[in-house]
Amino acid sequence: RSHMENPRDYKYTKEHEWARLEGDTAVMGITNYAATQLGDMVYVDMPGVGDTVAQNDSIGALESVKAAADFYSPLGGEVTERNEKLLDEPGLLNTDPFGEGWYVKIRLSDPSEFDALMDADTYDEFEKSQG
């Protein structure tokens, strides 16, 4: 599987999730590293629209042919949208984790949480350290 560049304008967590801002809303998903580690996705469980989530909470699950993993929310807020496409096409998490394979969008309760996440350079180094 070819290496995929971590987008420069996204922020990242140690759980290999990403977040990017669209105004006061954050789009969130898993990184290519996470998708590659998990392997081919077969099932996705997402929170409901209107749910309130807290930063670092487990808000859903990703199941692949070889493993299951929690999705830890990089940020806190209210779920405004979820990627319904993933219910039918969980493989989007593998093929386009930074784009079409986004997970949920939330309206931020505390925008300063975003600033505290890792930037792309820091995450690149963290990813390398994971082997």
Short mmCIF file of C-alpha atoms in Angstrom, two decimals:
data_model
loop_
_atom_site.label_atom_id
_atom_site.label_comp_id
_atom_site.label_asym_id
_atom_site.label_seq_id
_atom_site.Cartn_x
_atom_site.Cartn_y
_atom_site.Cartn_z
CA ARG A 1 0.00 0.00 0.00
CA SER A 2 1.58 3.27 -1.07
CA HIS A 3 2.46 5.93 1.45
CA MET A 4 -0.13 8.66 1.72
CA GLU A 5 0.93 12.15 2.78
CA ASN A 6 -0.65 13.45 6.00
CA PRO A 7 -2.48 16.65 4.97
CA ARG A 8 -0.62 19.72 6.22
CA ASP A 9 -3.69 21.69 7.32
CA TYR A 10 -5.13 18.90 9.47
CA LYS A 11 -4.40 18.25 13.16
CA TYR A 12 -3.76 14.83 14.66
CA THR A 13 -3.99 12.73 17.83
CA LYS A 14 -1.88 9.93 19.30
CA GLU A 15 -4.79 7.58 18.53
CA HIS A 16 -4.21 8.28 14.81
CA GLU A 17 -7.29 10.39 14.27
CA TRP A 18 -7.38 13.68 12.40
CA ALA A 19 -9.47 16.83 12.53
CA ARG A 20 -9.83 19.77 10.18
CA LEU A 21 -11.87 22.92 10.61
CA GLU A 22 -14.76 24.17 8.49
CA GLY A 23 -15.72 27.34 10.34
CA ASP A 24 -16.93 26.35 13.83
CA THR A 25 -17.29 22.74 12.74
CA ALA A 26 -14.61 20.05 12.79
CA VAL A 27 -14.51 17.20 10.31
CA MET A 28 -12.85 14.14 11.87
CA GLY A 29 -11.57 10.80 10.67
CA ILE A 30 -8.81 8.23 10.97
CA THR A 31 -5.37 8.59 9.43
CA ASN A 32 -3.96 6.44 6.67
CA TYR A 33 -1.63 4.91 9.30
CA ALA A 34 -4.64 3.75 11.33
CA ALA A 35 -6.45 2.45 8.23
CA THR A 36 -3.35 0.54 7.13
CA GLN A 37 -2.81 -0.96 10.59
CA LEU A 38 -6.43 -2.09 10.84
CA GLY A 39 -6.66 -3.44 7.30
CA ASP A 40 -9.79 -3.77 5.18
CA MET A 41 -12.79 -2.26 6.97
CA VAL A 42 -16.01 -4.24 7.13
CA TYR A 43 -18.17 -2.32 9.61
CA VAL A 44 -18.43 1.15 11.11
CA ASP A 45 -20.42 2.24 14.15
CA MET A 46 -20.97 6.00 14.45
CA PRO A 47 -22.62 8.29 16.99
CA GLY A 48 -25.99 9.83 16.16
CA VAL A 49 -26.55 13.34 14.90
CA GLY A 50 -27.27 15.53 17.93
CA ASP A 51 -25.12 13.44 20.26
CA THR A 52 -22.75 15.38 22.47
CA VAL A 53 -19.21 14.01 22.56
CA ALA A 54 -16.25 14.87 24.75
CA GLN A 55 -12.63 15.13 23.63
CA ASN A 56 -10.85 11.75 23.75
CA ASP A 57 -14.11 9.84 24.37
CA SER A 58 -14.74 6.64 22.47
CA ILE A 59 -17.64 7.64 20.21
CA GLY A 60 -17.85 4.67 17.88
CA ALA A 61 -16.13 1.61 16.49
CA LEU A 62 -14.33 0.52 13.36
CA GLU A 63 -14.14 -3.17 12.50
CA SER A 64 -11.79 -4.66 9.95
CA VAL A 65 -11.23 -8.21 8.81
CA LYS A 66 -8.52 -8.56 11.46
CA ALA A 67 -9.29 -6.15 14.30
CA ALA A 68 -11.74 -3.80 15.96
CA ALA A 69 -10.86 -0.35 17.22
CA ASP A 70 -12.60 2.47 19.02
CA PHE A 71 -12.87 5.88 17.41
CA TYR A 72 -11.65 8.41 19.96
CA SER A 73 -13.01 11.88 19.29
CA PRO A 74 -10.14 14.36 18.80
CA LEU A 75 -12.47 17.16 19.94
CA GLY A 76 -15.57 17.80 21.99
CA GLY A 77 -18.89 19.14 20.74
CA GLU A 78 -22.19 18.18 19.14
CA VAL A 79 -22.39 15.76 16.21
CA THR A 80 -23.89 17.68 13.26
CA GLU A 81 -23.34 15.11 10.53
CA ARG A 82 -22.06 11.59 10.10
CA ASN A 83 -20.73 9.95 6.98
CA GLU A 84 -23.63 7.66 6.11
CA LYS A 85 -21.66 6.39 3.09
CA LEU A 86 -19.44 4.44 5.48
CA LEU A 87 -22.38 2.23 6.46
CA ASP A 88 -22.49 0.81 2.93
CA GLU A 89 -18.87 1.44 1.97
CA PRO A 90 -16.62 1.07 5.02
CA GLY A 91 -13.74 0.56 2.56
CA LEU A 92 -13.68 4.33 2.00
CA LEU A 93 -11.72 4.45 5.27
CA ASN A 94 -8.98 2.51 3.49
CA THR A 95 -9.05 4.13 0.06
CA ASP A 96 -9.58 7.77 1.06
CA PRO A 97 -9.17 8.15 4.84
CA PHE A 98 -8.45 11.90 4.64
CA GLY A 99 -11.27 12.68 2.21
CA GLU A 100 -14.36 10.64 1.30
CA GLY A 101 -13.68 8.39 4.28
CA TRP A 102 -14.31 11.09 6.90
CA TYR A 103 -16.18 9.87 9.97
CA VAL A 104 -18.24 12.60 11.64
CA LYS A 105 -18.55 16.38 11.85
CA ILE A 106 -19.04 18.16 15.14
CA ARG A 107 -19.77 21.73 16.17
CA LEU A 108 -16.95 22.54 18.55
CA SER A 109 -17.71 23.31 22.17
CA ASP A 110 -14.17 24.59 22.78
CA PRO A 111 -12.15 25.71 19.73
CA SER A 112 -8.94 25.90 21.80
CA GLU A 113 -8.96 22.07 21.86
CA PHE A 114 -8.16 22.15 18.15
CA ASP A 115 -5.07 24.30 18.66
CA ALA A 116 -3.72 21.83 21.20
CA LEU A 117 -3.72 18.86 18.79
CA MET A 118 -0.53 17.77 16.99
CA ASP A 119 0.31 19.53 13.75
CA ALA A 120 1.26 17.50 10.68
CA ASP A 121 5.04 17.69 11.26
CA THR A 122 4.69 16.51 14.84
CA TYR A 123 2.36 13.71 13.80
CA ASP A 124 4.73 12.61 11.00
CA GLU A 125 7.43 12.13 13.64
CA PHE A 126 5.02 10.34 15.99
CA GLU A 127 3.90 8.02 13.19
CA LYS A 128 7.53 7.16 12.35
CA SER A 129 8.18 6.35 16.02
CA GLN A 130 5.35 3.78 15.93
CA GLY A 131 7.30 1.65 13.47
#
